[in-house]
Coordinates of C-alpha atoms (C1' of nucleotides) in Angstrom, one line a residue:
Chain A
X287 CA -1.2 58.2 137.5
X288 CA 1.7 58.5 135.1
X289 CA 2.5 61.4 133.8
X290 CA 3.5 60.1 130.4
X291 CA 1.6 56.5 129.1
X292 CA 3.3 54.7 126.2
X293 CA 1.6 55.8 122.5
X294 CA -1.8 54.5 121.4
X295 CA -1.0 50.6 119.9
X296 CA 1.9 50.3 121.9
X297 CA 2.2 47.9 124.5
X298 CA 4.9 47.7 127.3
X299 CA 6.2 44.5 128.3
X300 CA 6.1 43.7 131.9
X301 CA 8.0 40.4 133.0
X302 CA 4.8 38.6 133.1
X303 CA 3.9 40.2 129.4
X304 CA 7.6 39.6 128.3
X305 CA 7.4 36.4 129.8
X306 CA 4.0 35.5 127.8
X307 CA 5.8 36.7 124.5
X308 CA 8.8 34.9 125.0
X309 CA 7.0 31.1 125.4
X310 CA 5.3 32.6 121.9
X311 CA 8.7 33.4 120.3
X312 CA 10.8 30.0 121.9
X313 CA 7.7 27.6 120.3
X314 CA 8.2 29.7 117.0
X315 CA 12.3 29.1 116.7
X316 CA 12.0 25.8 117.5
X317 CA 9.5 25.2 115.0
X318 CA 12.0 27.1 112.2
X319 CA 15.1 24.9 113.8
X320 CA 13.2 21.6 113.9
X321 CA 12.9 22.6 110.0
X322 CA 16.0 23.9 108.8
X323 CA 15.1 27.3 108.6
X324 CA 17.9 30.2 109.5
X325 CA 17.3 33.4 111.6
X326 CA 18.2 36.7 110.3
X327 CA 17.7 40.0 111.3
X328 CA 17.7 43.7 109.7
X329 CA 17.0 47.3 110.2
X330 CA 13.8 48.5 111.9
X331 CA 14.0 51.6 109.7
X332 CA 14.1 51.5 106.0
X333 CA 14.1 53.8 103.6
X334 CA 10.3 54.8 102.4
X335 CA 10.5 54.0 98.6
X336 CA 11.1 50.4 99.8
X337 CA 7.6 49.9 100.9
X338 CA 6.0 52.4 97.7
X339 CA 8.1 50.1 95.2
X340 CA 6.7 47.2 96.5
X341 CA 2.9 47.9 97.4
X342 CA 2.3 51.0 96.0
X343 CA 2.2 54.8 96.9
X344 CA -0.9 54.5 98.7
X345 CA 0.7 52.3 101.4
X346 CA 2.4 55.3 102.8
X347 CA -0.7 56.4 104.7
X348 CA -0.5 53.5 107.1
X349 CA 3.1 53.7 107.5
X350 CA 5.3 55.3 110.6
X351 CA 7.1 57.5 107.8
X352 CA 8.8 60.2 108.3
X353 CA 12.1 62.7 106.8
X354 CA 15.2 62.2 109.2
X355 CA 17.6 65.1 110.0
X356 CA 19.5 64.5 106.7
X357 CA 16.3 64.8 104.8
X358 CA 15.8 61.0 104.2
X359 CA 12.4 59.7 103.8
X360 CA 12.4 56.9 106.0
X361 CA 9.8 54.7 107.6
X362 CA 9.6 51.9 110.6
X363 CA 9.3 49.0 108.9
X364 CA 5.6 47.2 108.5
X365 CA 6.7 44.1 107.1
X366 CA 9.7 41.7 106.2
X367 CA 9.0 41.2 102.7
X368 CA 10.6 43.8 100.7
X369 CA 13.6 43.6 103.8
X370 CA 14.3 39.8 102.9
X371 CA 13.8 40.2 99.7
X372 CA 16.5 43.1 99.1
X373 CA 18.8 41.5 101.7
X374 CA 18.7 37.8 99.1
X375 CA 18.2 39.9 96.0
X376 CA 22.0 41.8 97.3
X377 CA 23.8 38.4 97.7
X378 CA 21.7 35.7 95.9
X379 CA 24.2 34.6 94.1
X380 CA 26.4 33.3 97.1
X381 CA 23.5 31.6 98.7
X382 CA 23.4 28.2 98.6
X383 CA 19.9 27.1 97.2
X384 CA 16.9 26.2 98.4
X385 CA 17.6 29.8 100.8
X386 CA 15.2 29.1 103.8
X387 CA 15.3 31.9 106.4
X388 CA 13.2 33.3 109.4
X389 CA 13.2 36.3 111.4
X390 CA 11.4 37.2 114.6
X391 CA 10.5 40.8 115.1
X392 CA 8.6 43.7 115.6
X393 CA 6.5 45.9 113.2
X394 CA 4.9 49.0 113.3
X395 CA 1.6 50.3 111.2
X396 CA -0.1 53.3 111.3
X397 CA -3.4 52.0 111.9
X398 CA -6.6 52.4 114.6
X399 CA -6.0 49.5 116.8
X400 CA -9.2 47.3 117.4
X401 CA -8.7 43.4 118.2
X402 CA -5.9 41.0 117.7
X403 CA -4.1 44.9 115.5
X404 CA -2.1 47.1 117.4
X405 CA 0.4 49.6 116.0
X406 CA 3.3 47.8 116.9
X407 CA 3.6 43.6 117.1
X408 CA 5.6 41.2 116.3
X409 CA 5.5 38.4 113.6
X410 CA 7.5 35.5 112.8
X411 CA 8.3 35.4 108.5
X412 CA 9.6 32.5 107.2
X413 CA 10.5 32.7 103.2
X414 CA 12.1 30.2 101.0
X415 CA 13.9 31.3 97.8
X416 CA 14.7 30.3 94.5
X417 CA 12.3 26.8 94.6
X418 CA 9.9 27.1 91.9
X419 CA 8.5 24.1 92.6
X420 CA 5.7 23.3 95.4
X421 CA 7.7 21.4 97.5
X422 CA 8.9 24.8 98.9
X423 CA 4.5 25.4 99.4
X424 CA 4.5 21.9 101.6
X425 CA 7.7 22.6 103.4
X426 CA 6.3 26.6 104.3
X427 CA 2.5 24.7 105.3
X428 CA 4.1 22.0 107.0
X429 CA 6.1 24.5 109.5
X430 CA 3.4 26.9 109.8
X431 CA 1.1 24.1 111.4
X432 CA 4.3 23.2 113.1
X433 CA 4.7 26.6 114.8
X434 CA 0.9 26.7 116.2
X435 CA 0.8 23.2 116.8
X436 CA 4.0 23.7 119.3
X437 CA 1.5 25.7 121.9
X438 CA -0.5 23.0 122.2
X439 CA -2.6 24.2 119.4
X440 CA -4.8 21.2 117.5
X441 CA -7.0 20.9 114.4
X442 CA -10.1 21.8 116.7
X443 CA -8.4 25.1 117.6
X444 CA -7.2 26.1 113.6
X445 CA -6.8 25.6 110.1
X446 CA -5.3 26.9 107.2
X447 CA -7.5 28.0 104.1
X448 CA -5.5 27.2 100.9
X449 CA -6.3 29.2 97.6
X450 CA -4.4 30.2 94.3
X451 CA -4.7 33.4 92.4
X452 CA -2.6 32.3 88.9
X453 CA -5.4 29.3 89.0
X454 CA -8.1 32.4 89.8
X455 CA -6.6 34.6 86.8
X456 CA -6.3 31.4 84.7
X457 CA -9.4 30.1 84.9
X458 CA -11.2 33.8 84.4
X459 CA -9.2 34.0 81.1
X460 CA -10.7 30.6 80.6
X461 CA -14.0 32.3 81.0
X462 CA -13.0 35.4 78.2
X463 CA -11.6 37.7 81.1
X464 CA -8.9 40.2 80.1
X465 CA -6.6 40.9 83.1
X466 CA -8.1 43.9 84.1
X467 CA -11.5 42.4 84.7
X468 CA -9.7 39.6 86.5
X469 CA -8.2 41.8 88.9
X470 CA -12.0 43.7 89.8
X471 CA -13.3 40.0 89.8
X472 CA -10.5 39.0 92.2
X473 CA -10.8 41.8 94.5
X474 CA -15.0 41.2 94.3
X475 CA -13.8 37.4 95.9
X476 CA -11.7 38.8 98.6
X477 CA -15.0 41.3 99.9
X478 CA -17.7 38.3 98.7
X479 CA -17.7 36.6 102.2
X480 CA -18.4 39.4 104.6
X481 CA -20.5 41.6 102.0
X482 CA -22.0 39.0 99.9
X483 CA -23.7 40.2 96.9
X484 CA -22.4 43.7 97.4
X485 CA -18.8 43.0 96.8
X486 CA -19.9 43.0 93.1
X487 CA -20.8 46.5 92.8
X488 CA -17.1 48.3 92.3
X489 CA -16.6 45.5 89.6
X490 CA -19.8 46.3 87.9
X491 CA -18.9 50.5 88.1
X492 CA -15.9 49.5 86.2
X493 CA -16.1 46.9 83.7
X494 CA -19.4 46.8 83.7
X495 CA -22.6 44.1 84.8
X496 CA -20.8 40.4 84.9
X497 CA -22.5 38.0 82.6
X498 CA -25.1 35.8 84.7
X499 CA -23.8 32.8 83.3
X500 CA -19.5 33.9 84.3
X501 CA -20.9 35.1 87.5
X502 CA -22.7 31.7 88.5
X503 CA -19.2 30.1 87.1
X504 CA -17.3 32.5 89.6
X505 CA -19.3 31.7 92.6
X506 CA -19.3 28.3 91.8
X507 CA -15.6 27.8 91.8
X508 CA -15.8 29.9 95.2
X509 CA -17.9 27.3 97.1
X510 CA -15.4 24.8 95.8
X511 CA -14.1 22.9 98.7
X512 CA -12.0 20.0 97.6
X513 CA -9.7 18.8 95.3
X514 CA -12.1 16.3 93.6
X515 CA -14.2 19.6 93.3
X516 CA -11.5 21.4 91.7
X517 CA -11.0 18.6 89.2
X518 CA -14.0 18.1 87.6
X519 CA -15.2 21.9 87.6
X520 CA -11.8 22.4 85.5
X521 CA -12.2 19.2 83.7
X522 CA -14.2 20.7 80.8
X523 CA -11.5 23.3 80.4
X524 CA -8.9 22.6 77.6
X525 CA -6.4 24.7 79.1
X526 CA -2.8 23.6 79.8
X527 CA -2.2 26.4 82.6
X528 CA -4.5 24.8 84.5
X529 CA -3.8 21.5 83.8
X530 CA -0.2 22.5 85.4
X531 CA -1.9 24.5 88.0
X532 CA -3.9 21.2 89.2
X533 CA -0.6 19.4 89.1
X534 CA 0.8 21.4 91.6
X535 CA -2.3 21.6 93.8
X536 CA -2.8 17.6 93.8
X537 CA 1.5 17.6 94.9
X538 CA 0.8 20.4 97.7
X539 CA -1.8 18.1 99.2
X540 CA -0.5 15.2 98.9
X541 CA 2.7 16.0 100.1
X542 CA 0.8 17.6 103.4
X543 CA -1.8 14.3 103.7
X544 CA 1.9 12.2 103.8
X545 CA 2.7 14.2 106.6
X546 CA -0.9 13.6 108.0
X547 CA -1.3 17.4 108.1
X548 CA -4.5 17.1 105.9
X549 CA -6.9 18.0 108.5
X550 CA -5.7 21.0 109.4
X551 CA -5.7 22.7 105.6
X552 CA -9.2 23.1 103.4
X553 CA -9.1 24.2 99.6
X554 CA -10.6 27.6 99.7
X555 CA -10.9 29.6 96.8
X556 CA -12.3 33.0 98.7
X557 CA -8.8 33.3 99.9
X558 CA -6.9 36.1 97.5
X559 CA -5.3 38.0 100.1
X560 CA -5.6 42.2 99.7
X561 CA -2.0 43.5 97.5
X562 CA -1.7 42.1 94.4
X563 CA 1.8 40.6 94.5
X564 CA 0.8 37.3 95.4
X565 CA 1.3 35.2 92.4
X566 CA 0.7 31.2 93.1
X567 CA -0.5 29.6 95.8
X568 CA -1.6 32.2 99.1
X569 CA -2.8 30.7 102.3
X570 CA -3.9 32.1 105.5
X571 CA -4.5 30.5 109.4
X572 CA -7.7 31.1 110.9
X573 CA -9.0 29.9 114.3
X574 CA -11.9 27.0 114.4
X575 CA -14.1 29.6 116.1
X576 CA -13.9 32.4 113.8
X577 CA -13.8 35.2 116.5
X578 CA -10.1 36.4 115.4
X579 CA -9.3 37.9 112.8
X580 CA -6.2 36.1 110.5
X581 CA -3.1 33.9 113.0
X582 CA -1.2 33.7 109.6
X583 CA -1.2 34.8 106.5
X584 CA 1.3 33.7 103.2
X585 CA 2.0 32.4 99.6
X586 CA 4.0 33.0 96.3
X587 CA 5.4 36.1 95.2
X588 CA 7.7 35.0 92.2
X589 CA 8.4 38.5 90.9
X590 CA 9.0 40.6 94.5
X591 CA 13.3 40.0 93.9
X592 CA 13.4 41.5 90.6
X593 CA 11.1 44.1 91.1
X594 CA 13.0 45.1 94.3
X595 CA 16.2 45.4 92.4
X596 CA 17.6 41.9 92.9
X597 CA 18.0 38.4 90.4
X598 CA 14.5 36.6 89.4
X599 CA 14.2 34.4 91.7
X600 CA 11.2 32.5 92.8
X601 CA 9.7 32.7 96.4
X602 CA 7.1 31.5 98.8
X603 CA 6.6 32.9 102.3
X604 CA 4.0 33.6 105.5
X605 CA 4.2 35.6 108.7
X606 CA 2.6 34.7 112.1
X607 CA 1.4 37.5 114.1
X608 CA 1.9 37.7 118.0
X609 CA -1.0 39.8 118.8
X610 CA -3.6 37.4 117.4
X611 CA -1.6 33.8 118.4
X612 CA -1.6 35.6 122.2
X613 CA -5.4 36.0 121.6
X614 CA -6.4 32.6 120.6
X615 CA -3.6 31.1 123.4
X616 CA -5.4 33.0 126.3
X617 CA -8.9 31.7 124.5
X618 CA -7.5 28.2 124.9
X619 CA -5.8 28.5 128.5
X620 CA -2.4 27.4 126.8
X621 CA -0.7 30.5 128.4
X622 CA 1.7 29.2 130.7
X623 CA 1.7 30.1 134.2
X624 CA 4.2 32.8 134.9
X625 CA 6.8 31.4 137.2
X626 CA 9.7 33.5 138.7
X627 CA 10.6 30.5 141.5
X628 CA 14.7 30.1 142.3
X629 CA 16.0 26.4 142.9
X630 CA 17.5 27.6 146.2
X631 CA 16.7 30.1 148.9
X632 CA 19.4 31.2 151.3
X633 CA 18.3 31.7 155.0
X634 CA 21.0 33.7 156.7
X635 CA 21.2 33.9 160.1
X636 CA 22.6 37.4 160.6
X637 CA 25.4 39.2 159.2
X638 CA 28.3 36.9 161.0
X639 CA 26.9 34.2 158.9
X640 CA 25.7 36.5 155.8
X641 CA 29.8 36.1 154.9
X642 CA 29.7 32.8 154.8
X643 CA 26.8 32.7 153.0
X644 CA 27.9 34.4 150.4
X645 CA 30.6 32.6 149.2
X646 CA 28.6 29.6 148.4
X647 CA 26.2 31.4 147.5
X648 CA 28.2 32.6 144.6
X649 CA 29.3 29.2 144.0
X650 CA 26.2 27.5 143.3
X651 CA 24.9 30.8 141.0
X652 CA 27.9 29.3 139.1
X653 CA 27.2 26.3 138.9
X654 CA 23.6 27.4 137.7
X655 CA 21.3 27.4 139.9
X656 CA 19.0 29.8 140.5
X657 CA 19.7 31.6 143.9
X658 CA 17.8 34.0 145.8
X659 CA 18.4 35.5 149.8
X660 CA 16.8 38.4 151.7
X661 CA 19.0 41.7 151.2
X662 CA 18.2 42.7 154.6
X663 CA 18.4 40.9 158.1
X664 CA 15.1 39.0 159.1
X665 CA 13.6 37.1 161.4
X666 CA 13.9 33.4 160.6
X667 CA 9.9 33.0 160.6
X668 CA 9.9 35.2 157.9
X669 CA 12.4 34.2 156.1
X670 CA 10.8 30.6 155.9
X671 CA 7.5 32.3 155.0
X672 CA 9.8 34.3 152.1
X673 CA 11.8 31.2 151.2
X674 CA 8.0 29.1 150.6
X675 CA 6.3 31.8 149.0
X676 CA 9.6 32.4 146.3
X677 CA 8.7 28.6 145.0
X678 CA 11.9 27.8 145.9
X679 CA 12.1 23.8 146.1
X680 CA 14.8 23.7 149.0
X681 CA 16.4 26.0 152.0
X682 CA 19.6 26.6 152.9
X683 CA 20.2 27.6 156.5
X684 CA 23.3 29.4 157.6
X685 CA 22.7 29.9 161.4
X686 CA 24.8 30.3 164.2
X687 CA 24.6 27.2 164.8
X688 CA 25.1 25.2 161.8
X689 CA 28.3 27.2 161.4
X690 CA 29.7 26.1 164.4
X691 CA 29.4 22.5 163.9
X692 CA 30.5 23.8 160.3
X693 CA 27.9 22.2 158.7
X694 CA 24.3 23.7 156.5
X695 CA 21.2 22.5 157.1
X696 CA 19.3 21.9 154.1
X697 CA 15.3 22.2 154.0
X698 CA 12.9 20.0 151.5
X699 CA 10.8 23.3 151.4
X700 CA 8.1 20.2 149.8
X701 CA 8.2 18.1 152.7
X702 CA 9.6 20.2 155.8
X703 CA 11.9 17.2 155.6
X704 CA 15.8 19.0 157.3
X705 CA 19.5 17.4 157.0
X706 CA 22.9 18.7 158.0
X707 CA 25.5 18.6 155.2
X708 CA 28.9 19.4 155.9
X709 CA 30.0 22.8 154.3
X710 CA 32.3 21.6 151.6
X711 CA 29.9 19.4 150.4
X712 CA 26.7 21.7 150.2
X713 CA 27.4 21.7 146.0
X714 CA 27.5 18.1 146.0
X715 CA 24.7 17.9 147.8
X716 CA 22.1 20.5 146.4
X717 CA 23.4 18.8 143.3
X718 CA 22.0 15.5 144.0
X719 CA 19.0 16.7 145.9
X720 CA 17.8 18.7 142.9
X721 CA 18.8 16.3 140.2
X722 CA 16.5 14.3 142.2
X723 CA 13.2 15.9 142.0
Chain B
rG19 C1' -9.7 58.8 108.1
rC20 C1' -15.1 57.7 110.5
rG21 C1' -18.4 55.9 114.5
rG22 C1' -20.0 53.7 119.5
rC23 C1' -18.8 52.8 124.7
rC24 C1' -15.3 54.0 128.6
rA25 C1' -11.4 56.6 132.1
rU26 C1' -11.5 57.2 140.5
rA27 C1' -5.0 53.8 144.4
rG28 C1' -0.5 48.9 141.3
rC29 C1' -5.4 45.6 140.2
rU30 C1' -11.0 45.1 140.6
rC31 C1' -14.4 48.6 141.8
rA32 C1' -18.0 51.8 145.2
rG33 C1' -18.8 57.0 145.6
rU34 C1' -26.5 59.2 146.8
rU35 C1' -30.4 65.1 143.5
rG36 C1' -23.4 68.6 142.8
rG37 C1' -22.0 69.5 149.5
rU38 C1' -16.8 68.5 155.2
rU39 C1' -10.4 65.9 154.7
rA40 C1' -12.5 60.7 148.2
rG41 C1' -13.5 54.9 150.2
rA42 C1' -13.4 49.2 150.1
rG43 C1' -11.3 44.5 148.8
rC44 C1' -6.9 42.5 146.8
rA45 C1' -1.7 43.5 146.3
rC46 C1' 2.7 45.8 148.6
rA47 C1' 5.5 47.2 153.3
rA48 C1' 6.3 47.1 158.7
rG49 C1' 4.9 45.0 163.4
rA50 C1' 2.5 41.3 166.8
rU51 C1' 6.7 36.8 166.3
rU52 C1' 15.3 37.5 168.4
rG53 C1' 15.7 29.7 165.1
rU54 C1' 11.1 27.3 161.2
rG55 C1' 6.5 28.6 156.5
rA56 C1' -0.8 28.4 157.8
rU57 C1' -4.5 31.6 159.7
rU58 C1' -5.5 36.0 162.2
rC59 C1' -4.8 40.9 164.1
rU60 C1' -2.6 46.0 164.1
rU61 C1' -0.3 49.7 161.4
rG62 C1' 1.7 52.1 157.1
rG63 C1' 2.9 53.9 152.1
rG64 C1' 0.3 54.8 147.8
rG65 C1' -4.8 59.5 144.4
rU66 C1' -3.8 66.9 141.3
rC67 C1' -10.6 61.4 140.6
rG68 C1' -6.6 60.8 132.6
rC69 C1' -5.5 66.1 131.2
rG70 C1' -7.3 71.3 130.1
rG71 C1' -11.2 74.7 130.2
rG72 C1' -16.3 76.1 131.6
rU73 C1' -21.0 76.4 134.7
rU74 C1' -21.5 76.9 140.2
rC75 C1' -20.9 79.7 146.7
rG76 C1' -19.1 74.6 146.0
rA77 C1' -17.4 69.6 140.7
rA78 C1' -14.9 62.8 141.0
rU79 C1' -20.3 64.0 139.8
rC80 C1' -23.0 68.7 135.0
rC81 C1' -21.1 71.0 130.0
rC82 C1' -17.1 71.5 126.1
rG83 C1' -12.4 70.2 124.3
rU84 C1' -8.4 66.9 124.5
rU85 C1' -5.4 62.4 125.4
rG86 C1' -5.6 57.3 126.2
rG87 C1' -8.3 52.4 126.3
rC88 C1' -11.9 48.8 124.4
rC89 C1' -14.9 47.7 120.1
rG90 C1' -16.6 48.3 115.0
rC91 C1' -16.1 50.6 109.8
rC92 C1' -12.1 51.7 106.0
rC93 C1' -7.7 49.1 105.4
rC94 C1' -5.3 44.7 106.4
rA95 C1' 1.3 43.9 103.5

RNA sequence: GCGGCCAUAGCUCAGUUGGUUAGAGCACAAGAUUGUGAUUCUUGGGGUCGCGGGUUCGAAUCCCGUUGGCCGCCCCA
């Protein structure tokens, strides 16, 4: 046993781990290439106040914070958000509009690790900036479906819940709900589905016992579950915020059924997502089955920029977490198989021929292939049994013999199949034995 | 921050009411086998029984603490 083990919600990354993660993070940047989308990356230490600015000064208790040797209060960052938004803010000006970045990398959260959370993981954030408009929703939907359905992932396996807290606060103040009450009602919406009636106690504590007839108009609008829904339940409302609201909800899906991408999102108002800087549209990706917790999780936050220090600029984003995509993956045996197998494997004869060996050897490892041979002398047997058992699809022998005649015998490691190729062709001829399989 | 379950070899686990030097399978390595891959056989390395303390003539086993893991609550950016 170890002396030391890594720290509680850390994992280490063995090649077959690493190997795991890095299928997950090559489906997720060709899913932001096939889009348009550029990588960026930034500091994984930040200063603290950028975290309390955004979410608030209770935040810090599930933060890696700390004060560094020059007295700094610093913290390992536990999100992009605030990062992206501080690095466009700094140079908005210069970027060329719409701004569509995404970043792959690894957060840290001082939390109790349970299922699909650890205290470090990694997430993929895509953001676009200074688009106002839906089309920048569609776009950020579209590659989000893109980036789970690149595992093999279908509409059995997810979906994405679409919701919208300005039509929330909007059609409260329809109701005769100051802001304030919105905001207890809101946060009431985002408990109602696991605790049910309960989640309307801390509202009641507060502002005081809902009105029957609001409350059967708030749970109402909560079951709602299309847009046809939507419309008629606001269609007695004489309010042009939500007729503009509805406008951008009937472009959002349309623009996704055009892409045929309807079946994988459902209106769902009991989205609201926990911090309140979500201002539009917020969506989150949930498996079929129900089992996992949240695979994705995004929306509008129009007013982030500015708050942070930077221009006003308008800007929609999600994040896909690794932990929870690995979960649902191994669920759905699309993990790939590990494979560590060379094209070639050398078998040397001894160390007169080891020399010669080596020089093609090197050669072919230039030309890229993938070459393994034994470090040590072995016995042919088990250098056959070595050369099968590294998945190797062909042999080269460099015996006593074969040099001699100055030739290499090459072995179909498939078939058993064996053929003599002169020397100074073995590249020409590994070449076209491998381009042939 | 709170609660439940768990911890013996790299992995999966056995280990009797507390009793000699803690075991098995798999994996790994060497050999049987000095020019051709299976199977098999033999052998080997690898453990402070998570860590610390206590009870006892004696602890992997019982008790306390602690660390870590899994799971749930809070929270979930």
């Amino acid at each position: 046993m170890a002396s030391f083990q890594s720290l509680p919600g850390f994992r280490d990354f063995y090649p077959e781990e690493f190997s795991r993660r890095q299928h997950i993070f090559r489906v997720w940047r060709q899913g932001a290439s096939a889009f348009g989308f550029q990588e960026y990356d930034a500091p994984v230490l930040e200063p603290l106040e950028l975290y309390k600015t955004k979410s608030g000064d209770e935040i810090e208790a599930q933060l890696f914070s700390f004060t560094d040797k020059g007295g700094r209060e610093v913290a390992l960052r536990p999100e992009m958000t605030p990062t992206v938004c501080r690095m466009v803010g700094a140079k908005a000006g210069a970027l060329k509009r719409p701004i569509k970045w995404f970043s792959i990398a690894e957060f840290y959260r001082y939390e109790r690790a349970q299922k699909g959370r650890l205290r470090a993981f990694n997430q993929f954030n895509a953001d676009i900036f200074g688009e106002a408009g839906p089309e920048a929703e569609i776009e950020l939907i579209a590659l989000l479906i893109q980036c789970l359905n690149g595992f093999g992932l279908t509409k059995d396996d997810f979906y994405i819940r679409l919701s919208d807290r300005d039509l929330w606060f909007f059609y409260l103040e329809a109701l005769g709900l100051n802001e304030n009450q919105a905001r207890g009602i809101l946060s009431a919406i985002d408990r109602y589905e696991k605790m049910g009636d309960d989640a309307f106690t801390g509202y009641t504590e507060v502002h005081g016992e809902l009105a029957a007839a609001t409350k059967e108009k708030v749970l109402t609008f909560l079951k709602i579950k299309s847009l046809g829904e939507l419309e008629s339940t606001l269609a007695p409302f004489k309010s042009d915020k939500l007729a503009v609201r509805l406008a951008d909800w009937r472009k959002v899906l349309g623009g996704l059924a055009a892409m045929k991408l309807n079946d994988f999102v459902a209106v769902d108002l009991g989205v609201v997502r926990g911090l309140a800087y979500y201002t539009g549209f917020v969506f989150e990706a949930f498996d079929r089955k129900g089992d996992l917790r949240a695979l994705a999780g995004g929306g509008r936050y129009n007013d982030l920029v500015k708050k942070l220090g930077g221009p006003d600029l308008p800007a929609v984003g999600f994040a896909i977490g690794d932990v929870t995509t690995g979960l649902l993956l191994e669920q759905r045996g699309l993990t790939p198989r590990f494979v560590t197998a060379p094209d070639i494997y050398v078998v040397i004869g001894g160390e007169l021929e080891r020399a010669a060996a080596f020089g093609d050897i090197h050669a072919l490892r230039g030309a890229g292939w993938r070459v393994e041979y034994p470090f040590k002398e072995l016995a042919f047997g088990k250098q056959f049994k070595a050369a099968s058992e590294s998945g190797a699809k062909l042999a080269l022998i460099y015996g006593g013999d074969e040099l001699a005649k100055g030739v290499v015998k090459i072995r179909d490691l498939t078939d058993r199949s064996e053929q003599e190729v002169p020397r100074d062709q073995v590249l020409v001829c590994v070449r076209d034995f491998l381009s042939g399989h």
